[in-house]
XYZ file of C-alpha atoms in Angstrom:
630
model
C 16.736 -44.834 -13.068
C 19.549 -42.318 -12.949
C 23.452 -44.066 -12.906
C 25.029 -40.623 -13.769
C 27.313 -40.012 -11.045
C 26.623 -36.667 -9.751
C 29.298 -34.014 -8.091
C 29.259 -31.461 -5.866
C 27.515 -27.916 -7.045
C 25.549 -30.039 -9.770
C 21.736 -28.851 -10.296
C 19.036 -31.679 -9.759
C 15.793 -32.678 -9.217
C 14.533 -34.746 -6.353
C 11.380 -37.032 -6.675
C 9.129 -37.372 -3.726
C 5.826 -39.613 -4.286
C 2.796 -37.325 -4.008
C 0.339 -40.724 -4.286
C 0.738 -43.691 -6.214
C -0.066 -41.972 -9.429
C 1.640 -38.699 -9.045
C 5.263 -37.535 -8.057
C 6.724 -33.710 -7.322
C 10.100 -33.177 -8.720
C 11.608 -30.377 -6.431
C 14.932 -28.833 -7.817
C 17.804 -28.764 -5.681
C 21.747 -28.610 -5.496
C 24.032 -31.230 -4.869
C 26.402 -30.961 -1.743
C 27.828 -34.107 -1.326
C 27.606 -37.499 -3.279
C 28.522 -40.959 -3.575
C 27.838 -43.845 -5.671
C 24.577 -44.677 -3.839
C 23.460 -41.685 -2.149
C 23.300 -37.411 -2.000
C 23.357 -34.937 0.185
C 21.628 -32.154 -1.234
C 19.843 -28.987 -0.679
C 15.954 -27.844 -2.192
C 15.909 -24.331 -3.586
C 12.160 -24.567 -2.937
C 11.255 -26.253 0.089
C 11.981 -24.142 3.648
C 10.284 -26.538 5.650
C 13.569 -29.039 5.122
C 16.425 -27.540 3.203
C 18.552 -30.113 2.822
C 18.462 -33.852 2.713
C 20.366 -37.505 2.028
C 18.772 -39.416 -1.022
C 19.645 -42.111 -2.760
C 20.415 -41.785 -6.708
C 17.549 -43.509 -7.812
C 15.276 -40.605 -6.866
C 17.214 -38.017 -8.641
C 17.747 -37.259 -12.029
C 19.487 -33.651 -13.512
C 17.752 -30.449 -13.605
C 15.966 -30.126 -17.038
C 18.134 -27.168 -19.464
C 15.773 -24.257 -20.654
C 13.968 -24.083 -23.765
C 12.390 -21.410 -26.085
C 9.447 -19.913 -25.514
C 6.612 -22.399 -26.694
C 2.998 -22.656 -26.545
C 1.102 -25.735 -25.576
C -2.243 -27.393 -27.099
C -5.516 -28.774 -24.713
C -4.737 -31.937 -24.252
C -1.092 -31.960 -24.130
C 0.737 -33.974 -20.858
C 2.706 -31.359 -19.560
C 4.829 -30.770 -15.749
C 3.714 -27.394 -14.318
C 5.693 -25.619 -10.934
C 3.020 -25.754 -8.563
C 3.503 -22.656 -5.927
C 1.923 -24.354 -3.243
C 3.924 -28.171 -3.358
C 6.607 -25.875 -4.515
C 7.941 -28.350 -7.207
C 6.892 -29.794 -10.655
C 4.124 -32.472 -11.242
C 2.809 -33.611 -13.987
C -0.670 -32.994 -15.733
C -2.324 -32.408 -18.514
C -3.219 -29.208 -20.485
C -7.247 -28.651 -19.897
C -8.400 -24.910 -21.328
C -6.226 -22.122 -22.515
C -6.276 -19.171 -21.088
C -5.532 -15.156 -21.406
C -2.193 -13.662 -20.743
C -0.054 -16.620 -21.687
C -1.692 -18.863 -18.939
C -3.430 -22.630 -18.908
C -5.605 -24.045 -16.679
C -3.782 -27.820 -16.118
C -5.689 -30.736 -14.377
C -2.641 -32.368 -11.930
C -2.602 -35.593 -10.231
C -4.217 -37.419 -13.195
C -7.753 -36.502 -12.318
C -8.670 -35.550 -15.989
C -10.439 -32.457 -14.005
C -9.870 -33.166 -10.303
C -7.203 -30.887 -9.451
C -7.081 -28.050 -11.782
C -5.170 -24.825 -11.174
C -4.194 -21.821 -13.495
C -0.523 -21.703 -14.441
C 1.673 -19.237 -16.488
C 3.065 -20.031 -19.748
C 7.051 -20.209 -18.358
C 5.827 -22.715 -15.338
C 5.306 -25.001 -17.873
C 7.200 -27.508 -19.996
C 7.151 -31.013 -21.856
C 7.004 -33.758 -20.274
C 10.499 -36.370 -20.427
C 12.064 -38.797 -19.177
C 15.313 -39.335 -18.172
C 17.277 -42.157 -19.841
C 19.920 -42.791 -17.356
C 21.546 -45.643 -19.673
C 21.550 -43.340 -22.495
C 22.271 -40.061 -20.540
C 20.073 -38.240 -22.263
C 16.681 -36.627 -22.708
C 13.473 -38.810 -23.834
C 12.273 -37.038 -25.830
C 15.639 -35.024 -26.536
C 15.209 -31.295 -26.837
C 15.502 -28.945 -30.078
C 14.645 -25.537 -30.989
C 11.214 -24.907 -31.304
C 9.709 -23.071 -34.106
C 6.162 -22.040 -35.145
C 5.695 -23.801 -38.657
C 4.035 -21.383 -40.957
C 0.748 -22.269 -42.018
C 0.907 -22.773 -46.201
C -2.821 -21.329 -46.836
C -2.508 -18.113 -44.634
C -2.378 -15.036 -46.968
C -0.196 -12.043 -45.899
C -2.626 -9.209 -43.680
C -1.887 -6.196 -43.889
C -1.361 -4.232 -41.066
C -4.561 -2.267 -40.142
C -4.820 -0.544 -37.064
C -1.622 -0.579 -35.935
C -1.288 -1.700 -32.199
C 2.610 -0.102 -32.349
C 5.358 1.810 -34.629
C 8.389 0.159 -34.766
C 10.638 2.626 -35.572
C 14.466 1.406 -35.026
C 17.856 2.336 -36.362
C 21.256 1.065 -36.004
C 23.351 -1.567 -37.295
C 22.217 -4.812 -38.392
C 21.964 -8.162 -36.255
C 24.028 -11.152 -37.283
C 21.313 -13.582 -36.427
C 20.217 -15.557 -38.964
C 16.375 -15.652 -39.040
C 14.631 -18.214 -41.186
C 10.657 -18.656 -41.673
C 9.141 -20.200 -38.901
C 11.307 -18.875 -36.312
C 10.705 -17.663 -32.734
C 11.475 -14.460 -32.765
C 11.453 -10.422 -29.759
C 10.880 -7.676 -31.663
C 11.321 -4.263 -29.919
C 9.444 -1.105 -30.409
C 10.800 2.474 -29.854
C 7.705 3.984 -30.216
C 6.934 6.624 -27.717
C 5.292 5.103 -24.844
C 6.710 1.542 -25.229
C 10.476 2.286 -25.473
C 11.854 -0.954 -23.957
C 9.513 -3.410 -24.698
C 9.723 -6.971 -26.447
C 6.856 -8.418 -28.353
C 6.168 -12.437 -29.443
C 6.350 -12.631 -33.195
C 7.286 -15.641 -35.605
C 9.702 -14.925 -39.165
C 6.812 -15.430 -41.246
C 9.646 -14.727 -44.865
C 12.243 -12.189 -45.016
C 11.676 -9.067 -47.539
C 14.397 -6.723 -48.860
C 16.893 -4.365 -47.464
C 17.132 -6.216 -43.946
C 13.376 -6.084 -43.873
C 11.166 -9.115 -42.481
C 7.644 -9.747 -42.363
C 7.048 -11.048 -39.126
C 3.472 -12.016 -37.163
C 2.837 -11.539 -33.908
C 1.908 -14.149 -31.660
C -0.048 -11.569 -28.613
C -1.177 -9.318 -30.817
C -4.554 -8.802 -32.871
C -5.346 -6.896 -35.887
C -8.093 -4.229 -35.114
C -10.914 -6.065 -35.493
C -9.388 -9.066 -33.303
C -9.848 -11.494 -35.925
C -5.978 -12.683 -37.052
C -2.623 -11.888 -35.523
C -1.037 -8.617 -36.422
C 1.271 -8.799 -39.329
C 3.712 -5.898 -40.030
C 7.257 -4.648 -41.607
C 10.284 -4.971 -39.373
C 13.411 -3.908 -39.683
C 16.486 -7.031 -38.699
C 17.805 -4.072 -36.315
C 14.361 -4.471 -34.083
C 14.638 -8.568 -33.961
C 16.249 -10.890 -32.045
C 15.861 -14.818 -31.410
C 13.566 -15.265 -28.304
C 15.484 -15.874 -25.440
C 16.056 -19.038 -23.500
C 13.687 -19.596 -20.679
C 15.213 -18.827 -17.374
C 13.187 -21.018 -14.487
C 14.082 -18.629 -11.674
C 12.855 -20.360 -9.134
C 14.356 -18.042 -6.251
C 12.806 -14.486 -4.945
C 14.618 -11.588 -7.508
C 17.104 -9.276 -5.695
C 17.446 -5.390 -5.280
C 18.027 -3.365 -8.594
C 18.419 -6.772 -10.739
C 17.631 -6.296 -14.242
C 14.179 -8.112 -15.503
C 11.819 -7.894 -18.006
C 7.800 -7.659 -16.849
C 4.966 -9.253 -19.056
C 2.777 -6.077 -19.039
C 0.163 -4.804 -21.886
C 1.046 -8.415 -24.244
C 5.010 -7.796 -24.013
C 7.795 -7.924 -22.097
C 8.887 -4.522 -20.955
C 12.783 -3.957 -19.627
C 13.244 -2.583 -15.968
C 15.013 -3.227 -12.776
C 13.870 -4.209 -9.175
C 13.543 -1.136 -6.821
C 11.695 -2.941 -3.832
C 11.300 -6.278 -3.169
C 7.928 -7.161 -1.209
C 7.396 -10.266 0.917
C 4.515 -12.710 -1.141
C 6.920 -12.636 -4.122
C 5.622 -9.083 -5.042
C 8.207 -6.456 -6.439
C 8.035 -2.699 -7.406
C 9.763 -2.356 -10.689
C 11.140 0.825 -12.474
C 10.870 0.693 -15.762
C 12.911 2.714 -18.472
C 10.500 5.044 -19.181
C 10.398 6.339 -15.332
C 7.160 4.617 -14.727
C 6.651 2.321 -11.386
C 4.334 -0.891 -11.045
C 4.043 -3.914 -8.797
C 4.359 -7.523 -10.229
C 4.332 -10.377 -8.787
C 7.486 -13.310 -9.316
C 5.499 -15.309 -11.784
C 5.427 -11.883 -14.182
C 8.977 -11.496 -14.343
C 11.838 -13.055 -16.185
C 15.434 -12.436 -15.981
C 17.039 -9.505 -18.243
C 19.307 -11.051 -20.755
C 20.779 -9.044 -23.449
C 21.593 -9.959 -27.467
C 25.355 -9.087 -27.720
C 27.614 -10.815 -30.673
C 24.855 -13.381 -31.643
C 24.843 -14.514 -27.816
C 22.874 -14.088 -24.591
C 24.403 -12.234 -21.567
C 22.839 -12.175 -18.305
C 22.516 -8.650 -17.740
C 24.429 -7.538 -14.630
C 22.654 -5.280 -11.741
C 21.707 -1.624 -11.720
C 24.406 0.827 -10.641
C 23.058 2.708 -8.054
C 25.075 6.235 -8.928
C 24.101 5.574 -12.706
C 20.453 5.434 -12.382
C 20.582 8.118 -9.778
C 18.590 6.424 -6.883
C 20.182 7.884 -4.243
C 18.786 10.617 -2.511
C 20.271 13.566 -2.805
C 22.504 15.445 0.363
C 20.056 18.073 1.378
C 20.075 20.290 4.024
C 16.855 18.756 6.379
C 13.747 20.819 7.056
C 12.155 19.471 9.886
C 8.630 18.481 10.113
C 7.415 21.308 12.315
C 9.227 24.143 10.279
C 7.863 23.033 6.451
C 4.766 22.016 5.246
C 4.475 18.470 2.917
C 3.051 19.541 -1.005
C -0.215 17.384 -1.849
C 1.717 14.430 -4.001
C -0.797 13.419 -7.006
C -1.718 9.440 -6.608
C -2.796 7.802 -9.548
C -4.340 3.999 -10.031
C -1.578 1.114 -9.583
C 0.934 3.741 -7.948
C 3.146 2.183 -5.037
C 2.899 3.725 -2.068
C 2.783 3.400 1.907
C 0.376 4.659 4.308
C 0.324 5.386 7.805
C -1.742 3.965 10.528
C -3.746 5.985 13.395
C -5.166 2.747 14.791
C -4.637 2.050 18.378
C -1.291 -0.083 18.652
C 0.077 1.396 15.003
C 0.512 4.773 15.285
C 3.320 6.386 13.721
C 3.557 2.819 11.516
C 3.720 3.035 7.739
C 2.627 0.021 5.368
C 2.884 -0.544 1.696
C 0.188 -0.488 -0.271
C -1.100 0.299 -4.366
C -4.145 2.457 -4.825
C -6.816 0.918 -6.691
C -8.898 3.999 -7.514
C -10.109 7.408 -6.206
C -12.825 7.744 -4.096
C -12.947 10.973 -4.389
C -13.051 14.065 -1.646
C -9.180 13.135 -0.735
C -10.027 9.385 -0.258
C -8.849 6.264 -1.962
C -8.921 2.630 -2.082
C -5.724 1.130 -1.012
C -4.635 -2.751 -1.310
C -2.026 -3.674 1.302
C 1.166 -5.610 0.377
C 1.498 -7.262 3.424
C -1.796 -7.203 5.083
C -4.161 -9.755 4.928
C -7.911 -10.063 5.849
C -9.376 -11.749 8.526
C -9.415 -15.135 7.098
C -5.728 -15.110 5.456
C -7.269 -15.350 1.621
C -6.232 -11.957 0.013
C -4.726 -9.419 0.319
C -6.440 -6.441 3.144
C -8.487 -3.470 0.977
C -9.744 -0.226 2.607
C -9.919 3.435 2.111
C -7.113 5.695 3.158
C -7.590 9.693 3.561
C -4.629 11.382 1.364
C -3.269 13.043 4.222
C -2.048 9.254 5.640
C -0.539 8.644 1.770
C 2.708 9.182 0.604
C 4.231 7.953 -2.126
C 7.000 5.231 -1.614
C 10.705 6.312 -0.375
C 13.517 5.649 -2.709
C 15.661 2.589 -1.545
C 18.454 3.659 0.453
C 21.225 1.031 0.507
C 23.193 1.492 3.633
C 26.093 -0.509 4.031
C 27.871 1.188 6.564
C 26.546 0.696 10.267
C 23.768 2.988 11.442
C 25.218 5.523 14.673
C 23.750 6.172 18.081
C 20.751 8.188 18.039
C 20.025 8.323 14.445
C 16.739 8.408 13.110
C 15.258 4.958 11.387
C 12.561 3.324 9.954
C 12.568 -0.264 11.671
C 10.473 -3.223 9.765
C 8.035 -4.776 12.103
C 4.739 -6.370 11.969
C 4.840 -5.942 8.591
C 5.094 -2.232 8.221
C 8.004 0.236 8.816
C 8.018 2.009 12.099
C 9.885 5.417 13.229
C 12.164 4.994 15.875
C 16.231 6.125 16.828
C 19.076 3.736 17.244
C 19.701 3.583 20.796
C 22.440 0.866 21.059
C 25.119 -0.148 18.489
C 25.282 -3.619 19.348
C 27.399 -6.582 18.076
C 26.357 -8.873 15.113
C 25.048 -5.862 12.991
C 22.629 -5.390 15.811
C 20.908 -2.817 17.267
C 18.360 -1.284 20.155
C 15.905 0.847 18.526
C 13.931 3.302 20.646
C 10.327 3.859 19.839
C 9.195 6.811 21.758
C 5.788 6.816 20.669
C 5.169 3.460 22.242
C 8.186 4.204 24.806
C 9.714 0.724 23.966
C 13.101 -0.857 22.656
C 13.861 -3.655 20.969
C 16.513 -5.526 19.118
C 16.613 -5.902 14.782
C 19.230 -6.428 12.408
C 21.298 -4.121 10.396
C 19.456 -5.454 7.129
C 15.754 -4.797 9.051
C 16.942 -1.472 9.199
C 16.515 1.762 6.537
C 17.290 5.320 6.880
C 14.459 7.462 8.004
C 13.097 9.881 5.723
C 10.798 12.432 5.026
C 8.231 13.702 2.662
C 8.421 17.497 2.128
C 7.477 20.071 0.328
C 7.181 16.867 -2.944
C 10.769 16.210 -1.998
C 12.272 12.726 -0.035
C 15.021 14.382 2.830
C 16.910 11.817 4.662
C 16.562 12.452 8.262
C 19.370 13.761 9.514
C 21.098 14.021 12.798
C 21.233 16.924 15.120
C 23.609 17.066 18.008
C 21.933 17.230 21.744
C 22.548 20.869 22.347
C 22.993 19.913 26.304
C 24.070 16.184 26.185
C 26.635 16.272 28.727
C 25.113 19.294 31.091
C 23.882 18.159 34.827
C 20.100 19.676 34.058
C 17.878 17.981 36.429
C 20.206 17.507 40.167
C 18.399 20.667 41.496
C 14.525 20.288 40.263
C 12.375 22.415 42.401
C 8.767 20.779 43.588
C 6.592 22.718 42.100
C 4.067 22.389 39.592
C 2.352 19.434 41.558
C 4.756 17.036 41.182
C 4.756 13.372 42.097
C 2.661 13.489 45.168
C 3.434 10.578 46.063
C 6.664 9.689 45.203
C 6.890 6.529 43.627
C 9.611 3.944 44.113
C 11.470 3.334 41.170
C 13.395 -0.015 40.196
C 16.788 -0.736 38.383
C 15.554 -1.101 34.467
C 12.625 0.659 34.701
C 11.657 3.124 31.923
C 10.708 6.705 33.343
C 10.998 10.092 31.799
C 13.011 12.736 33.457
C 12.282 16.379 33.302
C 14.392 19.738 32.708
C 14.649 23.013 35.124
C 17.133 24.800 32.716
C 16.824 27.382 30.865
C 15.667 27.122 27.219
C 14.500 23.477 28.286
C 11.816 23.927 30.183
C 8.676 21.426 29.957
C 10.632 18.887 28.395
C 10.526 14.992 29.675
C 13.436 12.707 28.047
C 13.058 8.869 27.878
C 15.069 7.098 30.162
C 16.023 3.815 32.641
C 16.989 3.836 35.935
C 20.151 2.002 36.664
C 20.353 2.381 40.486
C 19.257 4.243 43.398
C 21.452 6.675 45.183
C 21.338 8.581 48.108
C 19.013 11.715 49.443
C 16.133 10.580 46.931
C 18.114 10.666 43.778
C 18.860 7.987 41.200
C 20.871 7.633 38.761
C 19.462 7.745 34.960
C 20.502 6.681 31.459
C 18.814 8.437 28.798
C 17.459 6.660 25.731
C 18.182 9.300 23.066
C 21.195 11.594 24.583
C 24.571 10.860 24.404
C 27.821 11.726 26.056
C 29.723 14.383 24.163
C 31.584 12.084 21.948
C 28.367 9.856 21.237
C 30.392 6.897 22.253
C 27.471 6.124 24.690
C 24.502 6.929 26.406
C 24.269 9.776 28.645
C 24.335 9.251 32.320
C 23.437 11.500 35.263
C 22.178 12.013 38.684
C 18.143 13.102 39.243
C 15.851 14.237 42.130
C 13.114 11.588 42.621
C 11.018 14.973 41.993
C 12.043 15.345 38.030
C 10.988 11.748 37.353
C 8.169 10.019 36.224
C 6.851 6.568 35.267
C 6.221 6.648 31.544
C 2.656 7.448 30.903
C 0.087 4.881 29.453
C 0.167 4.976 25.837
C -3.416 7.271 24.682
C -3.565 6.513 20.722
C -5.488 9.737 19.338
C -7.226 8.934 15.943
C -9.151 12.074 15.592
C -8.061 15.407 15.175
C -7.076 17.870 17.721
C -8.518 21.134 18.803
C -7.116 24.405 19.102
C -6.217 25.220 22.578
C -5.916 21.496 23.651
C -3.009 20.577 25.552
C -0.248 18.512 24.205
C 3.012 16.730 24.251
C 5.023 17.372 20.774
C 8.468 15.070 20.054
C 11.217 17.893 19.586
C 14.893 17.350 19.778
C 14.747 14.190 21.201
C 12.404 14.349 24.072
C 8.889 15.484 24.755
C 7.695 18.922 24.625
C 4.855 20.630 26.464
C 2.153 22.815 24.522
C -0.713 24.027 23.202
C -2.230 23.353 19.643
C -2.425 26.822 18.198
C -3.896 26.023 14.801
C -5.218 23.448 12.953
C -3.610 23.078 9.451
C -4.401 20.699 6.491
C -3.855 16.822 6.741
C -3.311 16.256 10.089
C -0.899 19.206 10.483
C -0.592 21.328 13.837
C 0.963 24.723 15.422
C 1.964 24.232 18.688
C 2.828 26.807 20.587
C 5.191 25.926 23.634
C 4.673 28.659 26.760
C 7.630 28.195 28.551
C 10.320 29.254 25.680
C 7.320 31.436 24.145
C 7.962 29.557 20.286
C 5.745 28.168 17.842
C 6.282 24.909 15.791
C 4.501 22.864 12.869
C 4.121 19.151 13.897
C 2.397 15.974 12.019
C -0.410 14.487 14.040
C 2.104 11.006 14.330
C 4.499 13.482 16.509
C 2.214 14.580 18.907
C 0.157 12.837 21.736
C -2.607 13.844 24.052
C -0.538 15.431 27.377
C -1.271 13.592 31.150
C -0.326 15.493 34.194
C 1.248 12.525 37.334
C -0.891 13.814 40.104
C -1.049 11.634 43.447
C 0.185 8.897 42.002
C -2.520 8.190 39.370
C -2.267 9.903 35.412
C -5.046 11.943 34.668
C -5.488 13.715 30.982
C -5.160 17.480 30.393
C -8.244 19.273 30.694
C -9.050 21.842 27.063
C -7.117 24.691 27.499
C -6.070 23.799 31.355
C -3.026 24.866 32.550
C -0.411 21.952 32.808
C 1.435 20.764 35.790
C 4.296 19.416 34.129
C-alpha cells in the first residue's frame, strides 16, 4: 500500500481496522523507521502513545485544503472525537453553523453523528506506486452560477469600511475568498464570500457564502474594496489542545472573529479575548489557528506578548479582605467567571463557570466548566447567589518559583483552592497548607497560580506580609487558665495541632502546626505551618507547654450566615483569631470584633469558621454570645 520510505519527524497516519468494513486513520509522528516497520507516536490517542507498525498500515498525513463545502450524499472522512481519528462516511443532512450530520461505518444511517465543516474532508487514496494523491488535490473554487442576476444589497448585515493599500492577490471569479469588516462592533472579523467579477477602482463584487439578504431568501451580495479581501486560508487540522495567549480566530455570529487564548479549560473549552475587549468560551472544534496575509503569503501568527496586551496585573499596594469592601461586579449572559462553594467539603473552593441568565433578586444560572452531573452527560447547571460570583482572574504567568508562605490558589478537584506554600520542595514541587481544612499536600509548580483578590472592582495579587514575631519564643510560659486541656492529651511525632499565644498583642490566636518530638517537663517541640525563621529559609521551630496546644478541631462547614454576637474564629496574619461577629454586612461580609487586642476587622464568610472551645478532652461549639475559653 504505502512503499514511501518514511524518516524520522515525518507526519502520518496509522490505520487500525474498526470492523471489516470500516478503518480509523489516527495521525501520528514518526520516531523511528525502517524498510518494514515504524516506531511512531499518535497525537490523538492517550490510552497508547506510541507504537511499532509495519509500513503497510501507514500512509502520509493528508496536506490542508481550502475551505470547501460538501453536498448530501458525498463519501467523505470526518475526525470523530470519541475514536479520536478519521473514518470514513458519507454526507447525510446539512446542517446550521457550517456542520453535517455524516452516517460512519457504512450504515447508510446507522451511526450518524454531527460534525463541523473543518473535521471534514474528501475522501483519497494513497497511491504508493505513484506517490501521490488519488484523487490529487487543487484549489477549490465556487463556480459562479451563469443565470444568477446581481442582488443588490438590502438590509445590510455589515459596513465594510476599509482603507489602506492594496493587496497583491490576484482574485479571479469564482474564487474563495475572507473579507474583513471594520465596522464598529465587528472590528476583527472574517466573513465567507466567493469573487463573484471584479468592478473598478480595486472594487469587487463579492457574495457571501453565511450570509442572507434581509428577507433570507439569497446570499448577501455587496461592494468591497481589494484592501478588505484576502484568499481564504489553508485549513489548519489542529488536532492538539490550543496553548496560553496563542493567536486564533473563533467562528462566532457567521464569521471568524480574531482573538487570543486567555484560559485554557479542561474538555477542550477555552476563554478567548477578542480585539474588541470582549470575553467568550469556545470550545476546540470553534477555533482555528490565526494566520496572517503578509506579501501574498500566510504566516502563522506568533503568540500574544504578555506586556503588549497588558495582562498583567498591575503592582498594587494590597488591601486586605477585612479592611475593604468588594464593589458589586455587573455579570452579564455568556460572561466567564468562577464561583465559590459553601458546601460541606468545598469551602473556600472556587470553580469556573459561564452564566446563562439572571434569575433575578442577586441570583443566576451558572454552567460549570468542569463539573458534571450525576450521570457524567453534561455539563453541572445551578443557581449561584452574586455574592459567591466573581468574575474570572487575569492569568498570571509565573515562571519564577513560588516562596515559603505565600499565598496561592492550588487546582484540585477541579476547582482552585486558597491555601500558602508551606514547603519549597524539589522538582518544582511544593507543600501547600490549607488551613481551612487544616491539611497539606503536594502539587506542581504548573498546578499552581498566584492568589488574588477581588476588591473594590479591582484584581490585587495577594501579597506577602512578614510574621511580625516569627522568630520570638511566645508560647514556653502559657499559663492554665481559661479551661485549658483538661485532660491533657498525648501528642505524637507528625501530628497536626494548633498552638496558642500568651504575648502581648497576640492574644487568642492558635497557629497551625506538627509536632516533631516530645521533650521534657510536658513540653514538645513544634514546627509551625505558616511561620518562618527570620530569613524564611525554613519553618519556624520552638519549644511549647503541653497547656498551649491543641488537637486541630473537626472541620464545622457553615453554609448559612452568621449572627451578630456569635462567636468565631477569623484567619488573620497567618493563624486563627478569636472573636465576635459585630455586624452583618452585604454578601457574606462580617465585622469581627476581637476582645483581647480591643480591634475590629472586615472578613469574607470563606475566612471565618464557627469557634470550639477543647474542654475535657472532647470539642464542644461556642455557645451565642458565650464567653470563650480559648
Amino acid at each position: 500500500m504505502a512503499l514511501k520510505f518514511f524518516h524520522k519527524g515525518d507526519k502520518i497516519e496509522v490505520g487500525k481496522g474498526l470492523s471489516a468494513d470500516a478503518v480509523i486513520w489516527y495521525p501520528a509522528t514518526v520516531i523511528r523507521s525502517s524498510s518494514t516497520q515504524l516506531h511512531v507516536k499518535y497525537e490523538t490517542l492517550i490510552e497508547k502513545e506510541t507504537d511499532i507498525v509495519t509500513v503497510d498500515v501507514v500512509r502520509p498525513a493528508q496536506p490542508p485544503e481550502l475551505h470547501r463545502y460538501f453536498k448530501v450524499g458525498e463519501e467523505v472522512e470526518g475526525f470523530c472525537k470519541d475514536k479520536k481519528g478519521w473514518r470514513k462516511g458519507r454526507v447525510v443532512d446539512i446542517l446550521e453553523n457550517s456542520q453535517y450530520a455524516v452516517s460512519f461505518e457504512g450504515g447508510e444511517y446507522g451511526d450518524i453523528m454531527e460534525v463541523e465543516n473543518w473535521r471534514l474532508r474528501t475522501v483519497r487514496l494513497w497511491d504508493g506506486g505513484g506517490g501521490e494523491w488519488v484523487p490529487p488535490f487543487c484549489l477549490q473554487q465556487i463556480p459562479q452560477k451563469p443565470s444568477e442576476a446581481k442582488v443588490k444589497s438590502r438590509g445590510l448585515i455589515l459596513k465594510i469600511k476599509c482603507s489602506g493599500k492594496s493587496s497583491q492577490a490576484k482574485f479571479t471569479e469564482g474564487m474563495l475568498v475572507e473579507v474583513k469588516s471594520d465596522e464598529d462592533g465587528f472590528r476583527g472579523s472574517w466573513f465567507t464570500a466567493v469573487i463573484v467579477e471584479p468592478l473598478r477602482n480595486n472594487k469587487f463584487l463579492v457574495e457571501y457564502r453565511t450570509l442572507r439578504t434581509e428577507d433570507k431568501t439569497e446570499f448577501l451580495r455587496e461592494e468591497v474594496d481589494i484592501s478588505c479581501i484576502r484568499p481564504s486560508p489553508p485549513i489548519i487540522q489542529r488536532i492538539q489542545p490550543f496553548d496560553y495567549l496563542q493567536r486564533v480566530d473563533a467562528w462566532y455570529n457567521d464569521g471568524w472573529w480574531e482573538g487570543h487564548i486567555v484560559d485554557v479549560i479542561n474538555g477542550w473549552k477555552y476563554m478567548i479575548h477578542f480585539i474588541n475587549s470582549d470575553k467568550m468560551v469556545f470550545e476546540h472544534c470553534k477555533l482555528r489557528p490565526h494566520q496572517d496575509w503578509i506579501d501574498s503569503k500566510w504566516c502563522m501568527a506568533s503568540k500574544v506578548n504578555l506586556n503588549d496586551e497588558n495582562l498583567k496585573c498591575n503592582d498594587v499596594t494590597l488591601k486586605r479582605k477585612y479592611s475593604a469592601s468588594a464593589s458589586e461586579p455587573t455579570f452579564r449572559d455568556g460572561m466567564m467567571v468562577e464561583v465559590k462553594s459553601d458546601e460541606e467539603g468545598y469551602q473556600g473552593s472556587w470553580y469556573s463557570a459561564v452564566i446563562l441568565s439572571s434569575l433575578g433578586s442577586d441570583v443566576f444560572l451558572v454552567e460549570y466548566q468542569t463539573l458534571l452531573t450525576d450521570d457524567e452527560s453534561e455539563q453541572l447547571r445551578e443557581k449561584a447567589l452574586a455574592s459567591n460570583i466573581r468574575p474570572s482572574p487575569p492569568k498570571l504567568v509565573r515562571i519564577e518559583r513560588f516562596k515559603k508562605l505565600e499565598e496561592v490558589d492550588a487546582w484540585y478537584n477541579d476547582g482552585w483552592w486558597v491555601g500558602i506554600v508551606s514547603k519549597v520542595l524539589d522538582g518544582l514541587k511544593y507543600g501547600v497548607y490549607f488551613w481551612i481544612s487544616n491539611e497539606e499536600l503536594i502539587f506542581e509548580h504548573y498546578n499552581l497560580r498566584p492568589r488574588q483578590e477581588w476588591i473594590a472592582g479591582k484584581w490585587i495579587v495577594a501579597l506577602r506580609e512578614k510574621p511580625k514575631s516569627a522568630v520570638k519564643t511566645r508560647l514556653v510560659n502559657c499559663k492554665e487558665k481559661n479551661g485549658g486541656l483538661g485532660l491533657g492529651p498525648i501528642f505524637t511525632n507528625g501530628m497536626y495541632v494548633e498552638v496558642k499565644s500568651d504575648e502581648e498583642g497576640y492574644i487568642g490566636s492558635w497557629y497551625p502546626a506538627t509536632i516533631v518530638k516530645p521533650l521534657e517537663n510536658k513540653k514538645y517541640l513544634v514546627e509551625y505551618q505558616t511561620l518562618t525563621t527570620e530569613d524564611e529559609t525554613e519553618l519556624h521551630k520552638e519549644e511549647a507547654d503541653s497547656i498551649c496546644i491543641r488537637p486541630c478541631p473537626p472541620l464545622v462547614q457553615r453554609n448559612d450566615e452568621y449572627k451578630p454576637f456569635e462567636e468565631v474564629d477569623a484567619w488573620y496574619n497567618d493563624g486563627w483569631w478569636v472573636g465576635k461577629i459585630s455586624k452583618v454586612l452585604h454578601y457574606k461580609t462580617y465585622t469581627v470584633y476581637f476582645n483581647y487586642t480591643n480591634e475590629v476587622g472586615e472578613f469574607n464568610h470563606s475566612d471565618l469558621r464557627p469557634h470550639q472551645d477543647w474542654i475535657n478532652g472532647h470539642w464542644v461549639l461556642a455557645k451565642m454570645g458565650g464567653k470563650s475559653r480559648s
